[in-house]
Amino acid sequence: MMNLSPTEMDRLVIFNAAQMARRNRSLGIRLSHPEAVAYITDEVMTAARRNLPYAEIRDMAGRLLTTEDVEPGVAQMIPMLYVELMFAEGTKVMALFEPIQPAEGAASDDVVPGEIIAGGDDIAMFTELPAITIDVVNTGDRDIQVRSHTHFFEVNRALRFDRAAAWGMKIDRPAGLGVRFEPGVTKSVRLVPIEGDRIVRGQAGLVNGPLDAAGARDEALKLAQSRGYLGA
């Protein structure tokens, strides 16, 4: 009976994938991303077990594959490869930068399969939505960050602004971005309406339902007032 550690099991997976890569290379099949990674990894790990010098292994690793050996775009998918190697004196990590180099004489192709090519012009967002600009002051003692997806009516209670005017609005920023409000500083922010079904749940718990329901804003303002939200 043979008991293998998780590291040894990983080594077997790498070896089997590398063997598939070798088979495909012998048949003239260009390697996929996992096949190329497994092939390079197996070769350098084997060289370490043979106690070849570190610098020699790193040099050898950069000459194992070229762009003609792999599918289009694979080389760009492997800008760096970290391999943990077992030498006689102990374990060392080897960092291989751009291990798959362009083939000699190969035509240069700047287009990578699957990449996103954006236009050079600026993209205008929310241009057709009715926007408002309000002044906000942070009365707290630390910075407050508000993200673009947040229903602005429900932001931190220490921010003082006209909350009724901010009902159903969010910051005019791309997804994932936001605005930082420093203590004591008044900042003007541009808000645009939340679109879609206009149903807000969670957040500060002041709405938890449709924004356009009859009496929803008045009820939320009363709740905000009772909870100490400035500007309500």
JSON list of C-alpha atoms in Angstrom, two decimals:
[
{"chain": "A", "resi": 1, "resn": "MET", "atom": "CA", "xyz": [0.00, 0.00, 0.00]},
{"chain": "A", "resi": 2, "resn": "MET", "atom": "CA", "xyz": [1.34, 3.44, -0.99]},
{"chain": "A", "resi": 3, "resn": "ASN", "atom": "CA", "xyz": [0.36, 6.57, 0.95]},
{"chain": "A", "resi": 4, "resn": "LEU", "atom": "CA", "xyz": [0.88, 9.81, -0.95]},
{"chain": "A", "resi": 5, "resn": "SER", "atom": "CA", "xyz": [0.90, 13.30, 0.51]},
{"chain": "A", "resi": 6, "resn": "PRO", "atom": "CA", "xyz": [-1.14, 16.09, -1.13]},
{"chain": "A", "resi": 7, "resn": "THR", "atom": "CA", "xyz": [2.11, 17.46, -2.61]},
{"chain": "A", "resi": 8, "resn": "GLU", "atom": "CA", "xyz": [2.92, 14.08, -4.14]},
{"chain": "A", "resi": 9, "resn": "MET", "atom": "CA", "xyz": [-0.60, 13.79, -5.54]},
{"chain": "A", "resi": 10, "resn": "ASP", "atom": "CA", "xyz": [-0.19, 17.23, -7.14]},
{"chain": "A", "resi": 11, "resn": "ARG", "atom": "CA", "xyz": [3.10, 16.06, -8.64]},
{"chain": "A", "resi": 12, "resn": "LEU", "atom": "CA", "xyz": [1.34, 13.08, -10.24]},
{"chain": "A", "resi": 13, "resn": "VAL", "atom": "CA", "xyz": [-1.31, 15.35, -11.75]},
{"chain": "A", "resi": 14, "resn": "ILE", "atom": "CA", "xyz": [1.39, 17.61, -13.21]},
{"chain": "A", "resi": 15, "resn": "PHE", "atom": "CA", "xyz": [3.26, 14.60, -14.61]},
{"chain": "A", "resi": 16, "resn": "ASN", "atom": "CA", "xyz": [0.15, 13.13, -16.25]},
{"chain": "A", "resi": 17, "resn": "ALA", "atom": "CA", "xyz": [-0.79, 16.48, -17.81]},
{"chain": "A", "resi": 18, "resn": "ALA", "atom": "CA", "xyz": [2.80, 16.88, -19.02]},
{"chain": "A", "resi": 19, "resn": "GLN", "atom": "CA", "xyz": [2.71, 13.44, -20.59]},
{"chain": "A", "resi": 20, "resn": "MET", "atom": "CA", "xyz": [-0.43, 14.45, -22.48]},
{"chain": "A", "resi": 21, "resn": "ALA", "atom": "CA", "xyz": [1.38, 17.58, -23.64]},
{"chain": "A", "resi": 22, "resn": "ARG", "atom": "CA", "xyz": [4.33, 15.51, -24.86]},
{"chain": "A", "resi": 23, "resn": "ARG", "atom": "CA", "xyz": [1.97, 13.18, -26.73]},
{"chain": "A", "resi": 24, "resn": "ASN", "atom": "CA", "xyz": [0.23, 16.13, -28.38]},
{"chain": "A", "resi": 25, "resn": "ARG", "atom": "CA", "xyz": [3.55, 17.75, -29.35]},
{"chain": "A", "resi": 26, "resn": "SER", "atom": "CA", "xyz": [4.67, 14.50, -30.98]},
{"chain": "A", "resi": 27, "resn": "LEU", "atom": "CA", "xyz": [1.47, 14.54, -33.05]},
{"chain": "A", "resi": 28, "resn": "GLY", "atom": "CA", "xyz": [1.94, 18.15, -34.07]},
{"chain": "A", "resi": 29, "resn": "ILE", "atom": "CA", "xyz": [-0.90, 19.38, -31.86]},
{"chain": "A", "resi": 30, "resn": "ARG", "atom": "CA", "xyz": [-0.36, 22.84, -30.40]},
{"chain": "A", "resi": 31, "resn": "LEU", "atom": "CA", "xyz": [-0.61, 22.93, -26.61]},
{"chain": "A", "resi": 32, "resn": "SER", "atom": "CA", "xyz": [-3.39, 24.50, -24.58]},
{"chain": "A", "resi": 33, "resn": "HIS", "atom": "CA", "xyz": [-2.76, 26.69, -21.53]},
{"chain": "A", "resi": 34, "resn": "PRO", "atom": "CA", "xyz": [-2.85, 23.88, -18.89]},
{"chain": "A", "resi": 35, "resn": "GLU", "atom": "CA", "xyz": [-0.80, 21.58, -21.12]},
{"chain": "A", "resi": 36, "resn": "ALA", "atom": "CA", "xyz": [1.89, 24.23, -21.61]},
{"chain": "A", "resi": 37, "resn": "VAL", "atom": "CA", "xyz": [2.02, 25.01, -17.89]},
{"chain": "A", "resi": 38, "resn": "ALA", "atom": "CA", "xyz": [2.23, 21.32, -16.98]},
{"chain": "A", "resi": 39, "resn": "TYR", "atom": "CA", "xyz": [4.95, 20.63, -19.56]},
{"chain": "A", "resi": 40, "resn": "ILE", "atom": "CA", "xyz": [7.21, 23.47, -18.42]},
{"chain": "A", "resi": 41, "resn": "THR", "atom": "CA", "xyz": [6.59, 22.71, -14.74]},
{"chain": "A", "resi": 42, "resn": "ASP", "atom": "CA", "xyz": [7.35, 19.01, -15.12]},
{"chain": "A", "resi": 43, "resn": "GLU", "atom": "CA", "xyz": [10.56, 19.66, -17.03]},
{"chain": "A", "resi": 44, "resn": "VAL", "atom": "CA", "xyz": [11.97, 22.10, -14.48]},
{"chain": "A", "resi": 45, "resn": "MET", "atom": "CA", "xyz": [10.93, 19.93, -11.52]},
{"chain": "A", "resi": 46, "resn": "THR", "atom": "CA", "xyz": [12.64, 16.93, -13.09]},
{"chain": "A", "resi": 47, "resn": "ALA", "atom": "CA", "xyz": [15.77, 18.99, -13.74]},
{"chain": "A", "resi": 48, "resn": "ALA", "atom": "CA", "xyz": [15.82, 20.02, -10.07]},
{"chain": "A", "resi": 49, "resn": "ARG", "atom": "CA", "xyz": [15.60, 16.38, -8.98]},
{"chain": "A", "resi": 50, "resn": "ARG", "atom": "CA", "xyz": [18.61, 15.72, -11.22]},
{"chain": "A", "resi": 51, "resn": "ASN", "atom": "CA", "xyz": [20.42, 18.44, -9.22]},
{"chain": "A", "resi": 52, "resn": "LEU", "atom": "CA", "xyz": [21.11, 20.62, -12.24]},
{"chain": "A", "resi": 53, "resn": "PRO", "atom": "CA", "xyz": [22.26, 24.15, -11.31]},
{"chain": "A", "resi": 54, "resn": "TYR", "atom": "CA", "xyz": [19.50, 26.67, -10.60]},
{"chain": "A", "resi": 55, "resn": "ALA", "atom": "CA", "xyz": [20.65, 29.09, -13.32]},
{"chain": "A", "resi": 56, "resn": "GLU", "atom": "CA", "xyz": [20.90, 26.28, -15.87]},
{"chain": "A", "resi": 57, "resn": "ILE", "atom": "CA", "xyz": [17.34, 25.17, -15.15]},
{"chain": "A", "resi": 58, "resn": "ARG", "atom": "CA", "xyz": [15.98, 28.69, -15.49]},
{"chain": "A", "resi": 59, "resn": "ASP", "atom": "CA", "xyz": [17.79, 29.12, -18.83]},
{"chain": "A", "resi": 60, "resn": "MET", "atom": "CA", "xyz": [16.49, 25.77, -20.05]},
{"chain": "A", "resi": 61, "resn": "ALA", "atom": "CA", "xyz": [12.91, 26.64, -19.04]},
{"chain": "A", "resi": 62, "resn": "GLY", "atom": "CA", "xyz": [12.87, 29.65, -21.35]},
{"chain": "A", "resi": 63, "resn": "ARG", "atom": "CA", "xyz": [13.75, 27.49, -24.36]},
{"chain": "A", "resi": 64, "resn": "LEU", "atom": "CA", "xyz": [11.25, 24.66, -23.90]},
{"chain": "A", "resi": 65, "resn": "LEU", "atom": "CA", "xyz": [8.35, 26.16, -25.87]},
{"chain": "A", "resi": 66, "resn": "THR", "atom": "CA", "xyz": [7.78, 28.91, -28.41]},
{"chain": "A", "resi": 67, "resn": "THR", "atom": "CA", "xyz": [4.60, 30.45, -29.71]},
{"chain": "A", "resi": 68, "resn": "GLU", "atom": "CA", "xyz": [4.58, 27.88, -32.54]},
{"chain": "A", "resi": 69, "resn": "ASP", "atom": "CA", "xyz": [4.22, 25.09, -29.94]},
{"chain": "A", "resi": 70, "resn": "VAL", "atom": "CA", "xyz": [1.07, 26.50, -28.30]},
{"chain": "A", "resi": 71, "resn": "GLU", "atom": "CA", "xyz": [-2.38, 27.65, -29.30]},
{"chain": "A", "resi": 72, "resn": "PRO", "atom": "CA", "xyz": [-2.78, 31.35, -30.20]},
{"chain": "A", "resi": 73, "resn": "GLY", "atom": "CA", "xyz": [-2.96, 33.51, -27.09]},
{"chain": "A", "resi": 74, "resn": "VAL", "atom": "CA", "xyz": [-1.49, 30.91, -24.71]},
{"chain": "A", "resi": 75, "resn": "ALA", "atom": "CA", "xyz": [1.87, 32.66, -24.41]},
{"chain": "A", "resi": 76, "resn": "GLN", "atom": "CA", "xyz": [0.15, 35.91, -23.36]},
{"chain": "A", "resi": 77, "resn": "MET", "atom": "CA", "xyz": [-1.80, 33.96, -20.72]},
{"chain": "A", "resi": 78, "resn": "ILE", "atom": "CA", "xyz": [1.43, 32.90, -18.98]},
{"chain": "A", "resi": 79, "resn": "PRO", "atom": "CA", "xyz": [3.33, 36.12, -18.21]},
{"chain": "A", "resi": 80, "resn": "MET", "atom": "CA", "xyz": [4.89, 34.49, -15.15]},
{"chain": "A", "resi": 81, "resn": "LEU", "atom": "CA", "xyz": [5.15, 31.00, -13.72]},
{"chain": "A", "resi": 82, "resn": "TYR", "atom": "CA", "xyz": [6.13, 30.14, -10.14]},
{"chain": "A", "resi": 83, "resn": "VAL", "atom": "CA", "xyz": [7.46, 26.62, -9.58]},
{"chain": "A", "resi": 84, "resn": "GLU", "atom": "CA", "xyz": [8.47, 25.11, -6.23]},
{"chain": "A", "resi": 85, "resn": "LEU", "atom": "CA", "xyz": [11.50, 22.90, -6.87]},
{"chain": "A", "resi": 86, "resn": "MET", "atom": "CA", "xyz": [13.00, 20.19, -4.69]},
{"chain": "A", "resi": 87, "resn": "PHE", "atom": "CA", "xyz": [16.80, 20.32, -4.75]},
{"chain": "A", "resi": 88, "resn": "ALA", "atom": "CA", "xyz": [19.17, 18.13, -2.77]},
{"chain": "A", "resi": 89, "resn": "GLU", "atom": "CA", "xyz": [19.79, 21.01, -0.37]},
{"chain": "A", "resi": 90, "resn": "GLY", "atom": "CA", "xyz": [16.10, 21.83, 0.06]},
{"chain": "A", "resi": 91, "resn": "THR", "atom": "CA", "xyz": [13.11, 23.52, -1.58]},
{"chain": "A", "resi": 92, "resn": "LYS", "atom": "CA", "xyz": [13.54, 26.61, -3.75]},
{"chain": "A", "resi": 93, "resn": "VAL", "atom": "CA", "xyz": [11.02, 28.69, -5.68]},
{"chain": "A", "resi": 94, "resn": "MET", "atom": "CA", "xyz": [11.80, 29.60, -9.28]},
{"chain": "A", "resi": 95, "resn": "ALA", "atom": "CA", "xyz": [10.05, 32.50, -11.02]},
{"chain": "A", "resi": 96, "resn": "LEU", "atom": "CA", "xyz": [9.90, 32.17, -14.79]},
{"chain": "A", "resi": 97, "resn": "PHE", "atom": "CA", "xyz": [9.01, 35.40, -16.59]},
{"chain": "A", "resi": 98, "resn": "GLU", "atom": "CA", "xyz": [7.43, 35.04, -20.06]},
{"chain": "A", "resi": 99, "resn": "PRO", "atom": "CA", "xyz": [8.56, 31.41, -20.41]},
{"chain": "A", "resi": 100, "resn": "ILE", "atom": "CA", "xyz": [7.04, 31.06, -23.90]},
{"chain": "A", "resi": 101, "resn": "GLN", "atom": "CA", "xyz": [8.92, 33.28, -26.31]},
{"chain": "A", "resi": 102, "resn": "PRO", "atom": "CA", "xyz": [7.99, 34.18, -29.91]},
{"chain": "A", "resi": 103, "resn": "ALA", "atom": "CA", "xyz": [9.19, 31.66, -32.46]},
{"chain": "A", "resi": 104, "resn": "GLU", "atom": "CA", "xyz": [12.13, 32.75, -34.58]},
{"chain": "A", "resi": 105, "resn": "GLY", "atom": "CA", "xyz": [10.93, 34.42, -37.75]},
{"chain": "A", "resi": 106, "resn": "ALA", "atom": "CA", "xyz": [7.29, 34.27, -36.68]},
{"chain": "A", "resi": 107, "resn": "ALA", "atom": "CA", "xyz": [5.08, 37.11, -37.86]},
{"chain": "A", "resi": 108, "resn": "SER", "atom": "CA", "xyz": [4.14, 39.56, -35.14]},
{"chain": "A", "resi": 109, "resn": "ASP", "atom": "CA", "xyz": [0.45, 39.59, -34.30]},
{"chain": "A", "resi": 110, "resn": "ASP", "atom": "CA", "xyz": [-0.70, 42.26, -31.88]},
{"chain": "A", "resi": 111, "resn": "VAL", "atom": "CA", "xyz": [-4.18, 40.78, -31.56]},
{"chain": "A", "resi": 112, "resn": "VAL", "atom": "CA", "xyz": [-4.56, 38.24, -28.76]},
{"chain": "A", "resi": 113, "resn": "PRO", "atom": "CA", "xyz": [-7.55, 35.85, -28.96]},
{"chain": "A", "resi": 114, "resn": "GLY", "atom": "CA", "xyz": [-10.12, 36.72, -26.33]},
{"chain": "A", "resi": 115, "resn": "GLU", "atom": "CA", "xyz": [-8.72, 40.14, -25.47]},
{"chain": "A", "resi": 116, "resn": "ILE", "atom": "CA", "xyz": [-10.94, 43.20, -25.21]},
{"chain": "A", "resi": 117, "resn": "ILE", "atom": "CA", "xyz": [-9.97, 46.02, -27.56]},
{"chain": "A", "resi": 118, "resn": "ALA", "atom": "CA", "xyz": [-11.49, 49.27, -26.35]},
{"chain": "A", "resi": 119, "resn": "GLY", "atom": "CA", "xyz": [-12.01, 52.30, -28.52]},
{"chain": "A", "resi": 120, "resn": "GLY", "atom": "CA", "xyz": [-9.82, 55.32, -28.05]},
{"chain": "A", "resi": 121, "resn": "ASP", "atom": "CA", "xyz": [-12.64, 57.78, -27.38]},
{"chain": "A", "resi": 122, "resn": "ASP", "atom": "CA", "xyz": [-14.10, 58.53, -23.98]},
{"chain": "A", "resi": 123, "resn": "ILE", "atom": "CA", "xyz": [-17.34, 56.74, -23.10]},
{"chain": "A", "resi": 124, "resn": "ALA", "atom": "CA", "xyz": [-20.15, 59.01, -21.91]},
{"chain": "A", "resi": 125, "resn": "MET", "atom": "CA", "xyz": [-22.37, 57.41, -19.26]},
{"chain": "A", "resi": 126, "resn": "PHE", "atom": "CA", "xyz": [-25.87, 58.27, -18.03]},
{"chain": "A", "resi": 127, "resn": "THR", "atom": "CA", "xyz": [-26.11, 61.15, -20.53]},
{"chain": "A", "resi": 128, "resn": "GLU", "atom": "CA", "xyz": [-29.86, 60.64, -21.05]},
{"chain": "A", "resi": 129, "resn": "LEU", "atom": "CA", "xyz": [-30.74, 60.42, -17.35]},
{"chain": "A", "resi": 130, "resn": "PRO", "atom": "CA", "xyz": [-32.01, 63.42, -15.37]},
{"chain": "A", "resi": 131, "resn": "ALA", "atom": "CA", "xyz": [-29.15, 64.25, -13.01]},
{"chain": "A", "resi": 132, "resn": "ILE", "atom": "CA", "xyz": [-28.97, 66.45, -9.93]},
{"chain": "A", "resi": 133, "resn": "THR", "atom": "CA", "xyz": [-26.01, 67.89, -8.02]},
{"chain": "A", "resi": 134, "resn": "ILE", "atom": "CA", "xyz": [-26.14, 68.17, -4.24]},
{"chain": "A", "resi": 135, "resn": "ASP", "atom": "CA", "xyz": [-23.71, 69.38, -1.58]},
{"chain": "A", "resi": 136, "resn": "VAL", "atom": "CA", "xyz": [-22.64, 66.84, 1.02]},
{"chain": "A", "resi": 137, "resn": "VAL", "atom": "CA", "xyz": [-20.67, 67.46, 4.21]},
{"chain": "A", "resi": 138, "resn": "ASN", "atom": "CA", "xyz": [-19.16, 64.75, 6.39]},
{"chain": "A", "resi": 139, "resn": "THR", "atom": "CA", "xyz": [-19.87, 65.62, 10.04]},
{"chain": "A", "resi": 140, "resn": "GLY", "atom": "CA", "xyz": [-18.01, 62.55, 11.29]},
{"chain": "A", "resi": 141, "resn": "ASP", "atom": "CA", "xyz": [-14.39, 62.20, 12.38]},
{"chain": "A", "resi": 142, "resn": "ARG", "atom": "CA", "xyz": [-13.18, 59.85, 9.62]},
{"chain": "A", "resi": 143, "resn": "ASP", "atom": "CA", "xyz": [-13.39, 59.41, 5.86]},
{"chain": "A", "resi": 144, "resn": "ILE", "atom": "CA", "xyz": [-16.59, 57.91, 4.43]},
{"chain": "A", "resi": 145, "resn": "GLN", "atom": "CA", "xyz": [-16.49, 56.06, 1.10]},
{"chain": "A", "resi": 146, "resn": "VAL", "atom": "CA", "xyz": [-19.70, 55.72, -0.94]},
{"chain": "A", "resi": 147, "resn": "ARG", "atom": "CA", "xyz": [-19.78, 53.30, -3.87]},
{"chain": "A", "resi": 148, "resn": "SER", "atom": "CA", "xyz": [-21.58, 53.76, -7.17]},
{"chain": "A", "resi": 149, "resn": "HIS", "atom": "CA", "xyz": [-24.22, 51.07, -6.52]},
{"chain": "A", "resi": 150, "resn": "THR", "atom": "CA", "xyz": [-25.41, 52.58, -3.21]},
{"chain": "A", "resi": 151, "resn": "HIS", "atom": "CA", "xyz": [-28.83, 54.17, -2.85]},
{"chain": "A", "resi": 152, "resn": "PHE", "atom": "CA", "xyz": [-27.55, 57.59, -1.85]},
{"chain": "A", "resi": 153, "resn": "PHE", "atom": "CA", "xyz": [-30.57, 58.32, 0.33]},
{"chain": "A", "resi": 154, "resn": "GLU", "atom": "CA", "xyz": [-29.34, 55.57, 2.70]},
{"chain": "A", "resi": 155, "resn": "VAL", "atom": "CA", "xyz": [-25.65, 56.43, 3.01]},
{"chain": "A", "resi": 156, "resn": "ASN", "atom": "CA", "xyz": [-23.90, 57.00, 6.35]},
{"chain": "A", "resi": 157, "resn": "ARG", "atom": "CA", "xyz": [-26.02, 58.97, 8.81]},
{"chain": "A", "resi": 158, "resn": "ALA", "atom": "CA", "xyz": [-23.08, 61.33, 9.50]},
{"chain": "A", "resi": 159, "resn": "LEU", "atom": "CA", "xyz": [-23.30, 62.73, 5.96]},
{"chain": "A", "resi": 160, "resn": "ARG", "atom": "CA", "xyz": [-25.49, 65.87, 5.91]},
{"chain": "A", "resi": 161, "resn": "PHE", "atom": "CA", "xyz": [-27.35, 66.62, 2.66]},
{"chain": "A", "resi": 162, "resn": "ASP", "atom": "CA", "xyz": [-30.90, 66.88, 1.32]},
{"chain": "A", "resi": 163, "resn": "ARG", "atom": "CA", "xyz": [-31.90, 63.23, 1.62]},
{"chain": "A", "resi": 164, "resn": "ALA", "atom": "CA", "xyz": [-35.35, 63.79, 0.13]},
{"chain": "A", "resi": 165, "resn": "ALA", "atom": "CA", "xyz": [-33.70, 65.08, -3.06]},
{"chain": "A", "resi": 166, "resn": "ALA", "atom": "CA", "xyz": [-31.45, 61.98, -3.16]},
{"chain": "A", "resi": 167, "resn": "TRP", "atom": "CA", "xyz": [-34.37, 59.54, -3.07]},
{"chain": "A", "resi": 168, "resn": "GLY", "atom": "CA", "xyz": [-33.97, 56.85, -5.74]},
{"chain": "A", "resi": 169, "resn": "MET", "atom": "CA", "xyz": [-30.58, 58.22, -6.83]},
{"chain": "A", "resi": 170, "resn": "LYS", "atom": "CA", "xyz": [-27.02, 56.91, -6.98]},
{"chain": "A", "resi": 171, "resn": "ILE", "atom": "CA", "xyz": [-23.62, 58.45, -7.66]},
{"chain": "A", "resi": 172, "resn": "ASP", "atom": "CA", "xyz": [-22.81, 59.19, -11.30]},
{"chain": "A", "resi": 173, "resn": "ARG", "atom": "CA", "xyz": [-19.81, 56.85, -11.41]},
{"chain": "A", "resi": 174, "resn": "PRO", "atom": "CA", "xyz": [-18.96, 53.63, -13.29]},
{"chain": "A", "resi": 175, "resn": "ALA", "atom": "CA", "xyz": [-19.58, 50.34, -11.48]},
{"chain": "A", "resi": 176, "resn": "GLY", "atom": "CA", "xyz": [-17.09, 49.72, -8.70]},
{"chain": "A", "resi": 177, "resn": "LEU", "atom": "CA", "xyz": [-16.02, 53.34, -8.29]},
{"chain": "A", "resi": 178, "resn": "GLY", "atom": "CA", "xyz": [-17.19, 55.84, -5.72]},
{"chain": "A", "resi": 179, "resn": "VAL", "atom": "CA", "xyz": [-16.61, 59.09, -3.87]},
{"chain": "A", "resi": 180, "resn": "ARG", "atom": "CA", "xyz": [-14.69, 59.70, -0.63]},
{"chain": "A", "resi": 181, "resn": "PHE", "atom": "CA", "xyz": [-15.97, 62.29, 1.82]},
{"chain": "A", "resi": 182, "resn": "GLU", "atom": "CA", "xyz": [-13.34, 63.69, 4.19]},
{"chain": "A", "resi": 183, "resn": "PRO", "atom": "CA", "xyz": [-14.38, 64.98, 7.65]},
{"chain": "A", "resi": 184, "resn": "GLY", "atom": "CA", "xyz": [-15.62, 68.58, 7.65]},
{"chain": "A", "resi": 185, "resn": "VAL", "atom": "CA", "xyz": [-15.27, 69.02, 3.89]},
{"chain": "A", "resi": 186, "resn": "THR", "atom": "CA", "xyz": [-18.24, 69.98, 1.74]},
{"chain": "A", "resi": 187, "resn": "LYS", "atom": "CA", "xyz": [-18.25, 68.15, -1.58]},
{"chain": "A", "resi": 188, "resn": "SER", "atom": "CA", "xyz": [-20.63, 68.46, -4.53]},
{"chain": "A", "resi": 189, "resn": "VAL", "atom": "CA", "xyz": [-21.71, 65.17, -6.07]},
{"chain": "A", "resi": 190, "resn": "ARG", "atom": "CA", "xyz": [-23.71, 64.41, -9.18]},
{"chain": "A", "resi": 191, "resn": "LEU", "atom": "CA", "xyz": [-26.50, 61.86, -8.77]},
{"chain": "A", "resi": 192, "resn": "VAL", "atom": "CA", "xyz": [-28.51, 59.95, -11.37]},
{"chain": "A", "resi": 193, "resn": "PRO", "atom": "CA", "xyz": [-31.65, 57.81, -10.95]},
{"chain": "A", "resi": 194, "resn": "ILE", "atom": "CA", "xyz": [-31.38, 54.11, -10.15]},
{"chain": "A", "resi": 195, "resn": "GLU", "atom": "CA", "xyz": [-32.74, 52.23, -13.16]},
{"chain": "A", "resi": 196, "resn": "GLY", "atom": "CA", "xyz": [-34.17, 48.75, -13.69]},
{"chain": "A", "resi": 197, "resn": "ASP", "atom": "CA", "xyz": [-36.99, 47.56, -11.43]},
{"chain": "A", "resi": 198, "resn": "ARG", "atom": "CA", "xyz": [-36.04, 50.26, -8.88]},
{"chain": "A", "resi": 199, "resn": "ILE", "atom": "CA", "xyz": [-36.36, 47.92, -5.91]},
{"chain": "A", "resi": 200, "resn": "VAL", "atom": "CA", "xyz": [-33.92, 48.49, -3.06]},
{"chain": "A", "resi": 201, "resn": "ARG", "atom": "CA", "xyz": [-33.40, 45.92, -0.32]},
{"chain": "A", "resi": 202, "resn": "GLY", "atom": "CA", "xyz": [-30.87, 45.78, 2.47]},
{"chain": "A", "resi": 203, "resn": "GLN", "atom": "CA", "xyz": [-28.43, 48.69, 2.43]},
{"chain": "A", "resi": 204, "resn": "ALA", "atom": "CA", "xyz": [-29.40, 50.75, 5.52]},
{"chain": "A", "resi": 205, "resn": "GLY", "atom": "CA", "xyz": [-32.83, 49.14, 5.75]},
{"chain": "A", "resi": 206, "resn": "LEU", "atom": "CA", "xyz": [-34.70, 52.38, 5.14]},
{"chain": "A", "resi": 207, "resn": "VAL", "atom": "CA", "xyz": [-36.54, 51.21, 2.00]},
{"chain": "A", "resi": 208, "resn": "ASN", "atom": "CA", "xyz": [-36.65, 47.41, 1.58]},
{"chain": "A", "resi": 209, "resn": "GLY", "atom": "CA", "xyz": [-39.02, 47.59, -1.36]},
{"chain": "A", "resi": 210, "resn": "PRO", "atom": "CA", "xyz": [-40.01, 49.47, -4.50]},
{"chain": "A", "resi": 211, "resn": "LEU", "atom": "CA", "xyz": [-38.76, 53.04, -4.66]},
{"chain": "A", "resi": 212, "resn": "ASP", "atom": "CA", "xyz": [-41.80, 54.23, -6.61]},
{"chain": "A", "resi": 213, "resn": "ALA", "atom": "CA", "xyz": [-44.46, 52.75, -4.32]},
{"chain": "A", "resi": 214, "resn": "ALA", "atom": "CA", "xyz": [-47.00, 55.23, -2.97]},
{"chain": "A", "resi": 215, "resn": "GLY", "atom": "CA", "xyz": [-45.76, 56.82, 0.27]},
{"chain": "A", "resi": 216, "resn": "ALA", "atom": "CA", "xyz": [-42.43, 54.96, 0.18]},
{"chain": "A", "resi": 217, "resn": "ARG", "atom": "CA", "xyz": [-40.29, 58.10, 0.36]},
{"chain": "A", "resi": 218, "resn": "ASP", "atom": "CA", "xyz": [-42.28, 59.68, 3.19]},
{"chain": "A", "resi": 219, "resn": "GLU", "atom": "CA", "xyz": [-42.13, 56.51, 5.26]},
{"chain": "A", "resi": 220, "resn": "ALA", "atom": "CA", "xyz": [-38.38, 56.19, 4.65]},
{"chain": "A", "resi": 221, "resn": "LEU", "atom": "CA", "xyz": [-37.82, 59.82, 5.66]},
{"chain": "A", "resi": 222, "resn": "LYS", "atom": "CA", "xyz": [-39.66, 59.27, 8.95]},
{"chain": "A", "resi": 223, "resn": "LEU", "atom": "CA", "xyz": [-37.60, 56.16, 9.63]},
{"chain": "A", "resi": 224, "resn": "ALA", "atom": "CA", "xyz": [-34.38, 58.02, 8.75]},
{"chain": "A", "resi": 225, "resn": "GLN", "atom": "CA", "xyz": [-35.30, 60.86, 11.09]},
{"chain": "A", "resi": 226, "resn": "SER", "atom": "CA", "xyz": [-35.96, 58.46, 13.96]},
{"chain": "A", "resi": 227, "resn": "ARG", "atom": "CA", "xyz": [-32.57, 56.81, 13.40]},
{"chain": "A", "resi": 228, "resn": "GLY", "atom": "CA", "xyz": [-30.62, 60.07, 13.31]},
{"chain": "A", "resi": 229, "resn": "TYR", "atom": "CA", "xyz": [-29.79, 60.34, 9.60]},
{"chain": "A", "resi": 230, "resn": "LEU", "atom": "CA", "xyz": [-28.68, 63.94, 9.02]},
{"chain": "A", "resi": 231, "resn": "GLY", "atom": "CA", "xyz": [-30.55, 65.84, 6.33]},
{"chain": "A", "resi": 232, "resn": "ALA", "atom": "CA", "xyz": [-33.70, 63.77, 6.66]}
]
